[in-house]
CSV table of C-alpha atoms and ligand atoms in Angstrom, one decimal:
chain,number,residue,atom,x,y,z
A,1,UNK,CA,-4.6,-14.1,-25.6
A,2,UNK,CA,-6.6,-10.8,-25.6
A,3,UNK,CA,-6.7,-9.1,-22.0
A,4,UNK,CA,-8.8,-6.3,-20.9
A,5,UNK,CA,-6.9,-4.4,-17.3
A,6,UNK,CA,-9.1,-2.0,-15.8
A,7,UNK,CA,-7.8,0.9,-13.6
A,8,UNK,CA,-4.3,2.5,-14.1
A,9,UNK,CA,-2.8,2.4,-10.8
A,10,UNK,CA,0.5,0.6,-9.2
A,11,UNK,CA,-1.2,-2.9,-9.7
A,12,UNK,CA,-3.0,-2.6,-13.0
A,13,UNK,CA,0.0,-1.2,-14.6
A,14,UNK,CA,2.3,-4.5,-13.7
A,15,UNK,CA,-0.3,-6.5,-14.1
A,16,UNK,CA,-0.4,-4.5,-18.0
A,17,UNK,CA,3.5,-4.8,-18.0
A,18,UNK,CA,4.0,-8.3,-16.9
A,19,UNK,CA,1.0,-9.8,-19.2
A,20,UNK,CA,2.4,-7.4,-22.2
A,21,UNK,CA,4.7,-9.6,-23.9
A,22,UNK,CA,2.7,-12.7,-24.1
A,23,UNK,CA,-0.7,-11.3,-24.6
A,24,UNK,CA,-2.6,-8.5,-25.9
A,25,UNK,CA,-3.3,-5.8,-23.5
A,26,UNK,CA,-5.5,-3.3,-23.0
A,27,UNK,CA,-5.7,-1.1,-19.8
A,28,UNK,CA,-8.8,1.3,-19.0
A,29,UNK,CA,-8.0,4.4,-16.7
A,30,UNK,CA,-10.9,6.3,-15.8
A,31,UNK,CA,-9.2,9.2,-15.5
A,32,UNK,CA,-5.1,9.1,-15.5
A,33,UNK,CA,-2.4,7.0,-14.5
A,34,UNK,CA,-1.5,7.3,-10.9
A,35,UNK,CA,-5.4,9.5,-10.3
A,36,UNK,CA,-6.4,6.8,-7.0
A,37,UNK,CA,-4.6,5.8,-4.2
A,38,UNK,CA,-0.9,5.5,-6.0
A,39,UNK,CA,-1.0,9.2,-6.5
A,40,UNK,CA,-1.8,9.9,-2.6
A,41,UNK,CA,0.5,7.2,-1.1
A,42,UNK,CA,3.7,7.4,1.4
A,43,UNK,CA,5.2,4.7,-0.6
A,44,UNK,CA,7.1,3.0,2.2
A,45,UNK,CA,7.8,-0.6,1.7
A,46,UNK,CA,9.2,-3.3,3.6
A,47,UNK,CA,9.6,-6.9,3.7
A,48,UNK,CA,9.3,-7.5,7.6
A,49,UNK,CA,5.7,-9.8,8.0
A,50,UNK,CA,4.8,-11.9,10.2
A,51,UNK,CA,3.1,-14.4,8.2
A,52,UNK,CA,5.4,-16.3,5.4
A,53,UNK,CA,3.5,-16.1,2.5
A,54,UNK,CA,3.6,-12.1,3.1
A,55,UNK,CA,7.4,-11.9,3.7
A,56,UNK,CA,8.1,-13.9,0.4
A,57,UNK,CA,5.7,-11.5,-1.5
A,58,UNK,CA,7.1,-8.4,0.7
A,59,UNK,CA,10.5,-9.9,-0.4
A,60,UNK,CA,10.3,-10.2,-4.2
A,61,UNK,CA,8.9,-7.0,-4.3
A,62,UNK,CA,11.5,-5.2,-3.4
A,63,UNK,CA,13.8,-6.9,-5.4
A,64,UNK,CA,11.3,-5.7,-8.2
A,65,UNK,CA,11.6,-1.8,-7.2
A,66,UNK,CA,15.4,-2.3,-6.8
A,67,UNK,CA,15.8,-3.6,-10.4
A,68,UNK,CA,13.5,-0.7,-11.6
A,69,UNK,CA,15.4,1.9,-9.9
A,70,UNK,CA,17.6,4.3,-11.5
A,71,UNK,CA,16.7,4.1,-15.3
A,72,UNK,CA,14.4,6.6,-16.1
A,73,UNK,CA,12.0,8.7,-13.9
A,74,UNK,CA,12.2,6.3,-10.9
A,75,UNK,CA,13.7,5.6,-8.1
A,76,UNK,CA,14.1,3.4,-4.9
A,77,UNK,CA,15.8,4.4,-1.6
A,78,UNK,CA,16.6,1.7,0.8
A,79,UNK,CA,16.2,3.2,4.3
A,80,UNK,CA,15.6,0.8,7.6
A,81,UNK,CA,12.2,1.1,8.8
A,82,UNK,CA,11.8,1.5,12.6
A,83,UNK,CA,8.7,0.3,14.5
A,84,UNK,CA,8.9,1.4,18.0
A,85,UNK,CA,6.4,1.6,21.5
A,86,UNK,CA,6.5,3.8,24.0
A,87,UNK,CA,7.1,3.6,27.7
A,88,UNK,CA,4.8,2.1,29.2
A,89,UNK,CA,2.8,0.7,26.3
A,90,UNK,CA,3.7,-3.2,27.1
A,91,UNK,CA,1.0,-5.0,25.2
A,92,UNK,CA,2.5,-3.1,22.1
A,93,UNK,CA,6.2,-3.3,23.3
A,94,UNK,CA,5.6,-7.5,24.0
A,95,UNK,CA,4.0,-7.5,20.3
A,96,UNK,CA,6.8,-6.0,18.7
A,97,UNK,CA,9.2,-8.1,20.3
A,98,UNK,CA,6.8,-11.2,19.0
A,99,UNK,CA,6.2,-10.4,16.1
A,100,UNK,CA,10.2,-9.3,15.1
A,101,UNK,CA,11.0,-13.0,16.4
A,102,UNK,CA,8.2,-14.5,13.9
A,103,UNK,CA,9.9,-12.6,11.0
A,104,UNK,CA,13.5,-13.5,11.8
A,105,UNK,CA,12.0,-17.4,11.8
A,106,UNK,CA,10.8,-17.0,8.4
A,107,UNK,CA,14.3,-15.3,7.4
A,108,UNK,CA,13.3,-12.0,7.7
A,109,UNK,CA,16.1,-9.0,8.2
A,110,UNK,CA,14.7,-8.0,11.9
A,111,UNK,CA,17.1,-6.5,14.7
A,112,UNK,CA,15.3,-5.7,18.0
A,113,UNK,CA,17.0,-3.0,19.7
A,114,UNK,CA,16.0,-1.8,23.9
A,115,UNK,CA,16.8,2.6,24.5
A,116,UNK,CA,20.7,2.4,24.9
A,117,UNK,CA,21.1,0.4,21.6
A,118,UNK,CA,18.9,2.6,19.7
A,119,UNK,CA,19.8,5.9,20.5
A,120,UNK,CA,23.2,4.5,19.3
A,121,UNK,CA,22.0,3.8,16.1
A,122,UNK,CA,19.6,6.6,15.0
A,123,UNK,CA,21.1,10.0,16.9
A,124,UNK,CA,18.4,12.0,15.3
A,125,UNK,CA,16.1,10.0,16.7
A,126,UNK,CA,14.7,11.1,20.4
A,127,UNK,CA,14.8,7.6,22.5
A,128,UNK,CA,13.6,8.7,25.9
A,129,UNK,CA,10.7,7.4,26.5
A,130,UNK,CA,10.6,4.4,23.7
A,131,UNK,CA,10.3,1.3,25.3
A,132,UNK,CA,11.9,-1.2,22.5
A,133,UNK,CA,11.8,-1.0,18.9
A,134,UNK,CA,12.3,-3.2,15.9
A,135,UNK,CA,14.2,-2.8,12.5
A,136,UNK,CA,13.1,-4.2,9.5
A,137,UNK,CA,16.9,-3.9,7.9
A,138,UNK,CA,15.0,-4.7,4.1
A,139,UNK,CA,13.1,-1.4,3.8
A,140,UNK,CA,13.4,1.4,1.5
A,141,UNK,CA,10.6,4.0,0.1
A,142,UNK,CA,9.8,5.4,-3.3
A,143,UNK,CA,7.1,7.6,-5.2
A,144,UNK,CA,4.2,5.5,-5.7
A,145,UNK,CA,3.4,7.9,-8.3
A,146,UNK,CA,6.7,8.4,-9.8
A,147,UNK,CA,6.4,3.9,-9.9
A,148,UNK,CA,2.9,4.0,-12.2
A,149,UNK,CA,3.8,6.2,-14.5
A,150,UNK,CA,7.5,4.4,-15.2
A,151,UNK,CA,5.5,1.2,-15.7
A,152,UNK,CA,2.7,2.6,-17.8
A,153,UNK,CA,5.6,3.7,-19.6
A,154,UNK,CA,7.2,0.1,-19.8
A,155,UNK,CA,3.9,-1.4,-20.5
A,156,UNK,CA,3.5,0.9,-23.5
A,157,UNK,CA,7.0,0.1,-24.7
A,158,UNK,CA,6.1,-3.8,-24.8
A,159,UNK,CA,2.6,-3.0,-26.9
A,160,UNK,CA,0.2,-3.0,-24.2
A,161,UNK,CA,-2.2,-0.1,-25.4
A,162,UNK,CA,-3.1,2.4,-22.1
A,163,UNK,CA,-6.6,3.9,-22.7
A,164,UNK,CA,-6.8,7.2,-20.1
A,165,UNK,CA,-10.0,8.9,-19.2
A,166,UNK,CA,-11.8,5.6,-20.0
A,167,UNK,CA,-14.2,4.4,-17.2
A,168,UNK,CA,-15.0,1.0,-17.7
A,169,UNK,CA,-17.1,-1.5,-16.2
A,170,UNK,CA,-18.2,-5.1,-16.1
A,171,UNK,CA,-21.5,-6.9,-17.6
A,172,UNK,CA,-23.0,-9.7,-16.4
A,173,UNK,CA,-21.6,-11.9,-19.1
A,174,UNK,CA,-18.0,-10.5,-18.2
A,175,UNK,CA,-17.5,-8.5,-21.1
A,176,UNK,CA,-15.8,-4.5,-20.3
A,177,UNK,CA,-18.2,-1.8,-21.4
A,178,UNK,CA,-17.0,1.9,-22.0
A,179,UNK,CA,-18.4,4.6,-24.1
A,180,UNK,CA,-16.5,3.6,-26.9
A,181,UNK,CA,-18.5,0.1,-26.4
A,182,UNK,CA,-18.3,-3.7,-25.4
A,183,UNK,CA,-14.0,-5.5,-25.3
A,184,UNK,CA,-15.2,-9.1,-24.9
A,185,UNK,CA,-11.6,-10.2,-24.0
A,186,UNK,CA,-10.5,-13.9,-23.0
A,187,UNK,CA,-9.5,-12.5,-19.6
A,188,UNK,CA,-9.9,-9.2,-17.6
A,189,UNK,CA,-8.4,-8.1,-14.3
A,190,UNK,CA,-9.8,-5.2,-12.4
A,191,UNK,CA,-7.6,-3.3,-10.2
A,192,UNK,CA,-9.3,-0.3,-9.7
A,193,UNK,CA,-8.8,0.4,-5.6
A,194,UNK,CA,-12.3,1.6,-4.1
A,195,UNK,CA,-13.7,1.4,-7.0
A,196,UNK,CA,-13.6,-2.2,-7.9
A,197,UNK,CA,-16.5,-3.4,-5.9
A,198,UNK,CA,-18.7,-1.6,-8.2
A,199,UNK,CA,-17.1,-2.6,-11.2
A,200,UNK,CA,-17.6,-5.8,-10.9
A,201,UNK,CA,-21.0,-6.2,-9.1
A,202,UNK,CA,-22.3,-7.6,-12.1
A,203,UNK,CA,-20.5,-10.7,-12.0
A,204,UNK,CA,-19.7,-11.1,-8.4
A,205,UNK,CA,-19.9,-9.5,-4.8
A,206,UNK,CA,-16.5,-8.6,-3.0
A,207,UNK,CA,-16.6,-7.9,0.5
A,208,UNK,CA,-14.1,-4.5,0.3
A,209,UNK,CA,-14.8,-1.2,2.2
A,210,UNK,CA,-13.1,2.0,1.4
A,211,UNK,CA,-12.1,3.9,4.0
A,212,UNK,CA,-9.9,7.4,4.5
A,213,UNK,CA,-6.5,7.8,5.2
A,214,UNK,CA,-4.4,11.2,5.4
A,215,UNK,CA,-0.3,12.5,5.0
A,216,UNK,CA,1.0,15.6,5.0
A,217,UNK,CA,4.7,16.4,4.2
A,218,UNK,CA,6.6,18.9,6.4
A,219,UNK,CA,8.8,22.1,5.3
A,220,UNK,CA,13.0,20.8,5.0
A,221,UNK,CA,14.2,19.8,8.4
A,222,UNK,CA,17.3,20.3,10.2
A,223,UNK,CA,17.1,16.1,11.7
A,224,UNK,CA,15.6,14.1,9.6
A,225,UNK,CA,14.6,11.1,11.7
A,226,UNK,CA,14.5,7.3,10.0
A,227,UNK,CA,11.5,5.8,8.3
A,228,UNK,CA,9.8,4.9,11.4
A,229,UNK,CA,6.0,3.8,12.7
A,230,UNK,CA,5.6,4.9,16.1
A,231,UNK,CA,2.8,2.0,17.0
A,232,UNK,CA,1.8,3.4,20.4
A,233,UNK,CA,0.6,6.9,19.3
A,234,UNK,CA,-0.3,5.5,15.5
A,235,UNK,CA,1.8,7.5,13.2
A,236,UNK,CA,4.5,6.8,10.4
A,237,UNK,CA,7.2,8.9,9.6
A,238,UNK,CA,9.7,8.9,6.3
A,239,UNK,CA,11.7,11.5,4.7
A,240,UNK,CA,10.6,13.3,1.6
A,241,UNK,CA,13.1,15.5,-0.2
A,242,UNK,CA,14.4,17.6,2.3
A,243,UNK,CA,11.2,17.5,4.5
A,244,UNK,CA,9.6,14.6,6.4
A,245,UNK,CA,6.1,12.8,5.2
A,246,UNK,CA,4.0,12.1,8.0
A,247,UNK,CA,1.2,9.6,7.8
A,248,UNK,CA,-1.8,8.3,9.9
A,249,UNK,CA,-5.3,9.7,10.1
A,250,UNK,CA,-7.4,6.6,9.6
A,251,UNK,CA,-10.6,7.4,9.4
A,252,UNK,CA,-12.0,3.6,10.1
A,253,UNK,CA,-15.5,5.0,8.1
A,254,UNK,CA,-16.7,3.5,4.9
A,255,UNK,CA,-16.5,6.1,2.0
A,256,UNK,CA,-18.4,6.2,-1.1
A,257,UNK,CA,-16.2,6.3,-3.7
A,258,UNK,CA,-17.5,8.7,-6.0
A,259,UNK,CA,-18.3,10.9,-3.0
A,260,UNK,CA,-15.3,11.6,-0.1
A,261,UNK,CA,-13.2,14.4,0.9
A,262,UNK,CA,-9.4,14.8,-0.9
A,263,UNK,CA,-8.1,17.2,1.6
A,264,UNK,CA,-6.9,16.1,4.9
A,265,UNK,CA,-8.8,17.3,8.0
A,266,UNK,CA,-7.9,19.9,10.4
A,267,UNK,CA,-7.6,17.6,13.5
A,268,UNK,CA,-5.9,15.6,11.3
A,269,UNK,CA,-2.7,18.3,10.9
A,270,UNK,CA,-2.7,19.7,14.1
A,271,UNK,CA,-2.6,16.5,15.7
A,272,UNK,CA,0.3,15.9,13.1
A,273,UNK,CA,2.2,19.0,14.7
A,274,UNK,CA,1.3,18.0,18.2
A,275,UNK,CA,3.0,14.4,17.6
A,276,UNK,CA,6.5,15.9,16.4
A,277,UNK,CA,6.4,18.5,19.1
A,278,UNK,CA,5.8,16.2,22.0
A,279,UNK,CA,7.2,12.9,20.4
A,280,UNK,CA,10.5,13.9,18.3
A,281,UNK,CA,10.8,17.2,20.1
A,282,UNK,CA,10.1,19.2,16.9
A,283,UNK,CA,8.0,20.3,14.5
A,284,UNK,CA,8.3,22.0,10.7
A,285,UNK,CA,5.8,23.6,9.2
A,286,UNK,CA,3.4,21.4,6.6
A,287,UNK,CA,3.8,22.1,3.2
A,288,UNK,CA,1.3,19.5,1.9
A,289,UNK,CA,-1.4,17.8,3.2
A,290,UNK,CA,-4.0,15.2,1.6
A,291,UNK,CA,-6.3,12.5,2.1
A,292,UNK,CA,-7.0,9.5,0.0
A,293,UNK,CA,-8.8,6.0,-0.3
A,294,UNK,CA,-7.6,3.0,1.4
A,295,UNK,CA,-9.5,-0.3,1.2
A,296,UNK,CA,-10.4,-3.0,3.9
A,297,UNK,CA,-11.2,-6.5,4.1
A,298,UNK,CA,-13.0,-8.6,6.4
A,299,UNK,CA,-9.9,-10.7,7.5
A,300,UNK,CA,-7.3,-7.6,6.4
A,301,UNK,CA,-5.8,-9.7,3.6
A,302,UNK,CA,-6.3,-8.4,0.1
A,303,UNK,CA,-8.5,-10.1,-2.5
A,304,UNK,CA,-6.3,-10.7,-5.5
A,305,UNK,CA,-7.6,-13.8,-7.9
A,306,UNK,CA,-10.1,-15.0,-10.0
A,307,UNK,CA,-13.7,-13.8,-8.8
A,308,UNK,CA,-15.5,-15.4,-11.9
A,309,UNK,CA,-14.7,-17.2,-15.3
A,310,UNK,CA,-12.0,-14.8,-16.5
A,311,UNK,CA,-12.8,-12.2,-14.4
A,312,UNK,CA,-9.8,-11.3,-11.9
A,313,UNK,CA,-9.7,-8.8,-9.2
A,314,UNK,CA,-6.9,-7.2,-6.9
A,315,UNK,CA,-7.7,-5.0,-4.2
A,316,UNK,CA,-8.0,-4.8,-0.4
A,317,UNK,CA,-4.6,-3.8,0.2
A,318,UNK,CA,-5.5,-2.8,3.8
A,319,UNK,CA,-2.8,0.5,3.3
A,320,UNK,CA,-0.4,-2.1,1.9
A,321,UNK,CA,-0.9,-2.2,-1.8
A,322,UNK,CA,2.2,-0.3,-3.1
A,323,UNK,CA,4.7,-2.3,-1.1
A,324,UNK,CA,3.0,-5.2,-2.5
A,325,UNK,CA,2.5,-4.1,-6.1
A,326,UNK,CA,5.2,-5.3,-8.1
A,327,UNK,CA,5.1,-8.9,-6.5
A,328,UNK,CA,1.2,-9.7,-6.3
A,329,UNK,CA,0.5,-8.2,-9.4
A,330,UNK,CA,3.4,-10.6,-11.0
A,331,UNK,CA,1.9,-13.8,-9.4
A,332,UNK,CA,-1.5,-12.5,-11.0
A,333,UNK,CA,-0.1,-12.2,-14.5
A,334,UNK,CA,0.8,-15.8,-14.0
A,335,UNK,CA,-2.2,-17.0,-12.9
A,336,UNK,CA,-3.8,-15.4,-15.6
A,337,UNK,CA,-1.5,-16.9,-18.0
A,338,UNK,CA,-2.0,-20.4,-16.7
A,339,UNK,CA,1.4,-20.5,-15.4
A,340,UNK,CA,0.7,-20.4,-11.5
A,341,UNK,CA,-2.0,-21.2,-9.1
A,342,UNK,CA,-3.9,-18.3,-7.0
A,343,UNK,CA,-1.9,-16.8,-4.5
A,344,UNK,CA,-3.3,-18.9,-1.0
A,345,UNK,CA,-5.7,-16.8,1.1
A,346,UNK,CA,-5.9,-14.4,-1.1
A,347,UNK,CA,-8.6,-15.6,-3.0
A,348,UNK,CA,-11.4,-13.4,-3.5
A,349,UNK,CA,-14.2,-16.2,-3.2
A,350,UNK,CA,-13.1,-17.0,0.5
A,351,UNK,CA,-15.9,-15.2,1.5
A,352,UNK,CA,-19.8,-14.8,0.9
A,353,UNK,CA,-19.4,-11.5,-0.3
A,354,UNK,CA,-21.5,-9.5,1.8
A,355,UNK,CA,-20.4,-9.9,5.1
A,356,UNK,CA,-20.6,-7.5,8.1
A,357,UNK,CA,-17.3,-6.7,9.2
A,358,UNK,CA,-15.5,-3.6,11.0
A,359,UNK,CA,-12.9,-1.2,9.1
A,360,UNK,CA,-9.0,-2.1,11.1
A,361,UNK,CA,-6.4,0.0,10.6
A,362,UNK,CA,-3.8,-1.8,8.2
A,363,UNK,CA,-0.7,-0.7,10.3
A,364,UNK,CA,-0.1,-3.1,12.7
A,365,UNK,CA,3.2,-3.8,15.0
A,366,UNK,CA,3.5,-7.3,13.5
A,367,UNK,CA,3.9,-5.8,10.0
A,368,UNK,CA,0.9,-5.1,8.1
B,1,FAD,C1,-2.2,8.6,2.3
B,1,FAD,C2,-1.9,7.2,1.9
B,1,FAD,C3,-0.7,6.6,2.3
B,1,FAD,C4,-0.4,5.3,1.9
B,1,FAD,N1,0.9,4.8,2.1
B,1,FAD,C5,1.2,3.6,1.7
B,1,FAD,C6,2.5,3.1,1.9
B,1,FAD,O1,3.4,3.8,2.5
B,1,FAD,N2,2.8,1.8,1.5
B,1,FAD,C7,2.0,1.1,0.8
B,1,FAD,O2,2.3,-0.1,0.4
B,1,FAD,N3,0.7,1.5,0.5
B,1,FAD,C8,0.3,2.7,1.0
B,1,FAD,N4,-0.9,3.2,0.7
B,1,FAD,C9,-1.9,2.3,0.0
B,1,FAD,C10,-1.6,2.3,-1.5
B,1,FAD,O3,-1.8,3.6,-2.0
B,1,FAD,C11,-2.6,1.4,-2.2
B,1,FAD,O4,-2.8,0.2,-1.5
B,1,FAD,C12,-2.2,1.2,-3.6
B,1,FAD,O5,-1.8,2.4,-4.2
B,1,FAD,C13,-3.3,0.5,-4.4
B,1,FAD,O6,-3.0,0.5,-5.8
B,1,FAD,P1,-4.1,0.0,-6.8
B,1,FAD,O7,-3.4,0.0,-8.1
B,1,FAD,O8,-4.7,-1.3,-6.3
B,1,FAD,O9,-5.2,1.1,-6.7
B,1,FAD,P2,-5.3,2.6,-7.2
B,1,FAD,O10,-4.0,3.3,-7.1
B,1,FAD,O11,-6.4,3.2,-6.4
B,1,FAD,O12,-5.7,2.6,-8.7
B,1,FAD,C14,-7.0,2.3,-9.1
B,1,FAD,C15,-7.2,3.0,-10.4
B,1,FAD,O13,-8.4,2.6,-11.0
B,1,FAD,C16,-9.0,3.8,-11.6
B,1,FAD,N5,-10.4,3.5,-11.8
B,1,FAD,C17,-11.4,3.6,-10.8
B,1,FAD,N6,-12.6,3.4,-11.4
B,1,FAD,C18,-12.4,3.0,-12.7
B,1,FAD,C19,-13.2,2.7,-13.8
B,1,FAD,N7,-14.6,2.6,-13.7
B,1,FAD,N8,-12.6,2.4,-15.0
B,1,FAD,C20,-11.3,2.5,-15.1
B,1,FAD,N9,-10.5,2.9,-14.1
B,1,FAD,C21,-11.0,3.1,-12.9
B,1,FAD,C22,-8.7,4.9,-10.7
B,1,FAD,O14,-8.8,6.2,-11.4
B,1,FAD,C23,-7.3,4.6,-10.3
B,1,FAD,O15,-6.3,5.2,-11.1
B,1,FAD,C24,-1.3,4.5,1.1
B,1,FAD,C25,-2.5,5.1,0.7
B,1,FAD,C26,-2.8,6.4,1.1
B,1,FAD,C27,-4.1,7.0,0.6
């Protein structure tokens, strides 16, 4: 079986990996592994959904980076990851505790901890005004970047071939075009983030929005607090070398792909200094800061499957594409192959294809 991947990010590079022994592969980057949103994530994962299906995939995942960890150039760290709301926040504090008692029904590693219990638990971590929090015990975090490249590398060393600064695109007959010329292949998947829409208007319409998200990574820190999401004033938290990486800045705004800024705003950072001052009681100067592509869907689950006859797509991660990389991109392979069935409400022809719908934040207090 001859298959054509195009884009070279977390997902098209398992997908590469995982088809690589049983087919022929070919992957297109336009520009170089890890250039779209792999390169710019925060790379926290975490198996603690809400919904089943998303546990099980949040589950094998993990087990994926966890395997892959320690040979070569990357690496996993399992850390807890702490959701929290603040005083006073109840609607948030009443979905947390909600939501942790969905996971824990599906099997889910979840311990709900009120102030006393926490500030037990995480000392570096100012309690006084948080209200309850959760703990997903199955967490961990990783450089998304560092992930890519290690599979490229793996997908190479099974015979898949990795063509870099290659933009390719669909025709209407399904075929990939690129300057070099036409790869009619028996299948093709396109993983290409914010970018995928266009690639495969030709043979189908996916209703998927890019939109802007921002990090910035701090100077090293004295406390490092826990991989936390602080869902009542909307940021995330993780450590990063001997600094902290702190996330949010949604910018719920559709971005042309081709056209958007890379660096992260000014409102963005100072707000950034403003939340460790006030909510951790500290702040350390940023050494870092960016700004990259997310991608949203009407309903907030991605569209992984098969759009047309051989044509597959994966994208829509909603923020949540690295965590989910190494599992969805596995059950993709299969399907693929013939081996599985699509993975259920995930299917990219669930919808017309040009609805209206509003960009949502991915993080959520129930897990995604
Ligand atoms: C600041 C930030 C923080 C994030 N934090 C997290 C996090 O903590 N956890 C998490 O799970 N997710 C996180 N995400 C989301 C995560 O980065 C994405 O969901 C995930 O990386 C998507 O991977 P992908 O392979 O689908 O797409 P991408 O990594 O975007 O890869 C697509 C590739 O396709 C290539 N391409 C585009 N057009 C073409 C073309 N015409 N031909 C060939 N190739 C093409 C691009 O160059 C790119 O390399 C974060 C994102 C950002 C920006």
């Amino acid at each position: 079986m001859d298959v054509a991947v195009v884009g070279g990010g977390a997902v098209g590079v398992t997908v590469a990996h995982d088809l690589a022994d049983t087919a022929d592969v070919t992957l297109y980057e336009a520009e170089t592994l890890a250039a779209g949103a792999s390169g710019r994530a925060a790379g926290i994962c975490y198996d603690a959904f809400s919904d089943r299906r998303d546990a099980a995939l949040g589950e094998r995942a993990l087990a994926r980076f966890r395997e892959l960890s320690g040979g070569g150039g990357f690496a996993f760290t399992d850390c807890p990851y702490v959701w929290l709301a603040r005083a006073g926040d109840d609607r948030v504090a009443r979905e947390i505790r909600e939501g942790a008692e969905r996971m824990r029904e599906h099997g889910r590693a979840v311990t709900v901890l009120e102030l006393e219990a926490l500030a037990e638990r995480f000392p570096r971590l100012p309690t006084g005004n948080v209200a309850v929090a959760a703990i997903a015990e199955s967490a961990g975090y990783a450089d998304p970047e560092a992930y890519t490249q290690t599979m490229g590398l793996l997908a190479r060393t099974r015979g898949a071939t990795i063509a870099e600064e290659t933009p390719a695109r669909l025709t209407s007959d399904g075929a990939v075009e690129t300057a070099d010329g036409r790869h009619e292949a028996d299948a093709v998947v396109v993983a290409a983030g914010a970018h995928t829409r266009d690639i495969v208007a030709a043979v189908g319409a996916l209703p998927v929005k890019p939109y802007r998200v921002q990090a910035l990574v701090t100077d090293s820190v004295d406390l490092a607090p826990p991989m936390l999401f602080d869902a009542t004033n909307g940021f995330y938290l993780r450590p990063h070398g001997d600094g902290v990486l702190v996330g949010d800045g949604t910018q719920p705004v559709e971005q042309d792909p081709d056209d958007w800024d890379p660096e992260a705003d000014t409102e963005f950072r100072e707000a950034c200094i403003e939340y460790q001052e006030q909510a951790l009681g500290w702040s350390w100067p940023e050494t870092r800061s960016w700004a990259g592509l997310c991608t949203a869907t009407p309903d907030g689950d991605p569209l992984v499957g098969e759009l047309a006859d051989g044509v597959y797509v994966a994208t829509g991660w909603q923020g949540h594409g690295f965590m989910r990389a190494p599992a969805v991109a596995e059950r993709l392979a299969a399907q693929v192959l013939g081996e599985d069935g699509p993975i259920s409400g995930f299917e990219p022809s669930r919808f017309d294809g040009d609805e209206a719908f509003e960009i949502v934040e991915g993080m959520r207090v129930e897990g995604r």
